[in-house]
Structures are given as structure tokens and as C-alpha cells.
mmCIF file of C-alpha atoms in Angstrom:
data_model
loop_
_atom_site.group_PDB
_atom_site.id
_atom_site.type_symbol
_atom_site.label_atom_id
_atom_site.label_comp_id
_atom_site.label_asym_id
_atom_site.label_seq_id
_atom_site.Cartn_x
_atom_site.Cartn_y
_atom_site.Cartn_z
ATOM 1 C CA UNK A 1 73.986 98.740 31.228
ATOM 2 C CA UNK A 2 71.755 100.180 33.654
ATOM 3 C CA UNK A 3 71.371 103.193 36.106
ATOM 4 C CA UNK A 4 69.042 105.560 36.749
ATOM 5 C CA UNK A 5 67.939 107.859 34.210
ATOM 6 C CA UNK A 6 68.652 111.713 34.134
ATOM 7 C CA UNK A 7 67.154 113.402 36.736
ATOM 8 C CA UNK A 8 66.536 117.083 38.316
ATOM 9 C CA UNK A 9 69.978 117.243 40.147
ATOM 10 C CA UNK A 10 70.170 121.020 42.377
ATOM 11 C CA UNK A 11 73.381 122.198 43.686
ATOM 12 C CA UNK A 12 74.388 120.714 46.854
ATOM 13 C CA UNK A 13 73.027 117.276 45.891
ATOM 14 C CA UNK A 14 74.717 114.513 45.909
ATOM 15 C CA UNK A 15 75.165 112.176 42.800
ATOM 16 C CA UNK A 16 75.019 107.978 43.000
ATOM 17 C CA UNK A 17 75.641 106.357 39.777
ATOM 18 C CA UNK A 18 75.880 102.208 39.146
ATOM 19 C CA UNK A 19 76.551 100.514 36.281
ATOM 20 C CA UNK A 20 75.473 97.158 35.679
ATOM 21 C CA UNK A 21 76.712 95.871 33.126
ATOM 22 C CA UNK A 22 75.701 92.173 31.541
ATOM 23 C CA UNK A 23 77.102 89.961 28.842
ATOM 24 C CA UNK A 24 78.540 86.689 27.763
ATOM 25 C CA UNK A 25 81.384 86.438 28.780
ATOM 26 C CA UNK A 26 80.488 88.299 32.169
ATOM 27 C CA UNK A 27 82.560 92.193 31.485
ATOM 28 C CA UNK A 28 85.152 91.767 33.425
ATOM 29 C CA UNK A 29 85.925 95.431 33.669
ATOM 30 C CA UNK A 30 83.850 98.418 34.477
ATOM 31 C CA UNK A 31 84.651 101.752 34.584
ATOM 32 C CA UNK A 32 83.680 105.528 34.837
ATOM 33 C CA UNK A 33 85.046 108.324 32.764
ATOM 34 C CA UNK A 34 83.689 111.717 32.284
ATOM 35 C CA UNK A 35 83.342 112.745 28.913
ATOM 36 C CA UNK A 36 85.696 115.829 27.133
ATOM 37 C CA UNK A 37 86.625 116.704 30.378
ATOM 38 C CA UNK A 38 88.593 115.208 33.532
ATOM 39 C CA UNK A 39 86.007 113.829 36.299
ATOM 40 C CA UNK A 40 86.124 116.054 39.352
ATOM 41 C CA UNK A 41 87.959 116.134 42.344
ATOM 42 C CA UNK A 42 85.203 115.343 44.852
ATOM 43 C CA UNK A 43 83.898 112.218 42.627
ATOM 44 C CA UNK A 44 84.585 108.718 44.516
ATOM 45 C CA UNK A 45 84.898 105.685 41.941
ATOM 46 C CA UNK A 46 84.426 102.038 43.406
ATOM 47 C CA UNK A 47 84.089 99.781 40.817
ATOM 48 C CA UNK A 48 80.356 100.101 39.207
ATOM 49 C CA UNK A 49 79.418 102.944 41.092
ATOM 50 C CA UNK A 50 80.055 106.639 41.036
ATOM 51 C CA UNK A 51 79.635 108.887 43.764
ATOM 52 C CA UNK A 52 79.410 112.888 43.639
ATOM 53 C CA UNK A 53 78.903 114.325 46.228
ATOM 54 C CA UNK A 54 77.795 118.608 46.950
ATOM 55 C CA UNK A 55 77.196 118.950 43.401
ATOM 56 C CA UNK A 56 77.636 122.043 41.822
ATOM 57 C CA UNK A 57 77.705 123.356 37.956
ATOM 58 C CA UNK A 58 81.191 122.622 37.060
ATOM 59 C CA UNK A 59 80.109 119.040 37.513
ATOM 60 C CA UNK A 60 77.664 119.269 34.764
ATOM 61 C CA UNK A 61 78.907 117.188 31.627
ATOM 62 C CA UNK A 62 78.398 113.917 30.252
ATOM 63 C CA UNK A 63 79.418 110.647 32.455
ATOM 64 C CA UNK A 64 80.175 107.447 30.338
ATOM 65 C CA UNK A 65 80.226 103.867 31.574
ATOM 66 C CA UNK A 66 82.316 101.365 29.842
ATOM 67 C CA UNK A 67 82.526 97.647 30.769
ATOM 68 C CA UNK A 68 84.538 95.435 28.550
ATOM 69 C CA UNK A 69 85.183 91.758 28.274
ATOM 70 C CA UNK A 70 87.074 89.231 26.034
ATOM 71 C CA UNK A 71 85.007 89.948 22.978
ATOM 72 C CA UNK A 72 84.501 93.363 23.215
ATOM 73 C CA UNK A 73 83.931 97.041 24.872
ATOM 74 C CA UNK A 74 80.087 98.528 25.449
ATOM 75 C CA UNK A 75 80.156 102.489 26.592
ATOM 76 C CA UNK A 76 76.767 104.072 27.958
ATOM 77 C CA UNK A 77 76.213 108.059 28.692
ATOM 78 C CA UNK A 78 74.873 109.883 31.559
ATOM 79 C CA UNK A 79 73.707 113.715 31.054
ATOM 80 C CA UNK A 80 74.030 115.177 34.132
ATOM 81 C CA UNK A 81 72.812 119.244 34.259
ATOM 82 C CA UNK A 82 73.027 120.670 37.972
ATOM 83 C CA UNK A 83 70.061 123.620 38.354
ATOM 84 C CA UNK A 84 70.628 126.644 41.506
ATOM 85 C CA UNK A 85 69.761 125.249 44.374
ATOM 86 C CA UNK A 86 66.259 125.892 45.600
ATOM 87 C CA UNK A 87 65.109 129.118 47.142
ATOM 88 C CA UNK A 88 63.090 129.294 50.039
ATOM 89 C CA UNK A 89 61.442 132.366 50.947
ATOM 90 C CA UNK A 90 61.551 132.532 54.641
ATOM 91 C CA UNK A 91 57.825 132.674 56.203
ATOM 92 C CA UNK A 92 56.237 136.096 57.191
ATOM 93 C CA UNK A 93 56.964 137.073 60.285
ATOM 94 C CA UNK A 94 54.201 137.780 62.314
ATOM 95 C CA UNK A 95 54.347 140.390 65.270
ATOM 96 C CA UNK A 96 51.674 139.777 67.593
ATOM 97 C CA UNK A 97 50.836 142.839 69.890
ATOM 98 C CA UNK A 98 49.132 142.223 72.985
ATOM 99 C CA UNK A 99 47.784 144.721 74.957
ATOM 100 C CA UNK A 100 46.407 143.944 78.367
ATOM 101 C CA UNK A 101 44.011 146.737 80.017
ATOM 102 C CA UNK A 102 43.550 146.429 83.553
ATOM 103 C CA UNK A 103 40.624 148.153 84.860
ATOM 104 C CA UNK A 104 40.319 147.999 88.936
ATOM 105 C CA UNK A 105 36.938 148.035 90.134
ATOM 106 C CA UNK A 106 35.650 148.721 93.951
ATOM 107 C CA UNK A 107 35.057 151.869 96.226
ATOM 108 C CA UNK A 108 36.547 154.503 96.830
ATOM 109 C CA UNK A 109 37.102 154.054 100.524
ATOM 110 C CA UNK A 110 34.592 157.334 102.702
ATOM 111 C CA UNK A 111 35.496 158.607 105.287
ATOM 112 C CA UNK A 112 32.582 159.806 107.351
ATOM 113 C CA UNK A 113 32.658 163.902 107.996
ATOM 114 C CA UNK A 114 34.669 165.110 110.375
ATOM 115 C CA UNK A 115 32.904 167.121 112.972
ATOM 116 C CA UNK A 116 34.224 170.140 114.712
#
């Protein structure tokens, strides 16, 4: 059986498991079960593949694929461990002052003397 191996899984994440599973005979079954606990509500089964989607830590547990066929049954494990989602710190804001000084230049308009 293969799938991919256990991997850094954050909340919100979804979850996309296949099991391939190869023998003689061919298994003709293949299934997903969740391990000491029931497999959650938001999980999607089809066949091989398991789908979680928006992860979160109650889905944390152990996920085991079984395929079976005339001669016999084969079981495989998945760990999964959600972390916290990631934490971005929001970039400084940066206040940009700008102050504009206008200095008018020219003359100061003369009047010639008045003469009485």
C-alpha cells in the first residue's frame, strides 16, 4: 500500500489520502477507517482515496487502510497530527509625512511717492 508519508498538516488544510493497494489476486476491496475513534464528519471516502477537508485538531488520530482479497486482509496506518495554523504578523505600517513648503518669490509691487 502506498500514499504519501506523514506530513506537516496546519489547521485549515485540507487532507488527500490514496491507497494503492497491490496483490495476487488483485484486493478487491479497499477501505478507510480511522483508528479508536469514528472518522469525522467532514471526511469524503471514494473508494482508495480519503479526503479531509479544513482540518482541524479533532481530526488528529491514526487513519488505517485495509484492502482485502480472496486470500487475505493487509491494513496500513497513517499518523496524521494537525499543528495551529500559521501566524502572520501583519507588516509595519509605515506613515509617510509629507510636508510641502511653498515659498513665493518676486517683488513687492512700488508704488512711486505720491506728491502733494
Amino acid at each position: 500500500m502506498t500514499y504519501p508519508l506523514q506530513g506537516l498538516t496546519r489547521e485549515g488544510d485540507a487532507l488527500e489520502l490514496t491507497c494503492e493497494a497491490i496483490g495476487k489476486p488483485q484486493p478487491v476491496m479497499v477501505t478507510w477507517v480511522r483508528v479508536d475513534d469514528e472518522m469525522p464528519q467532514h471526511a469524503v471516502l471514494s473508494g482508495p482515496n480519503l479526503f479531509i477537508n479544513n482540518l482541524n485538531k479533532t481530526d488528529n488520530g491514526t487513519y488505517r487502510c485495509e484492502a482485502s482479497n480472496i486470500v487475505g486482509k493487509a491494513h496500513s496506518d497513517y499518523m496524521l497530527y494537525v499543528y495551529d495554523p500559521p501566524t502572520t504578523i501583519p507588516p509595519p505600517t509605515t506613515t509617510t509625512t509629507t510636508t510641502i513648503l511653498t515659498i513665493i518669490t518676486g517683488t513687492v509691487p512700488s508704488f512711486p511717492p505720491k506728491m502733494s
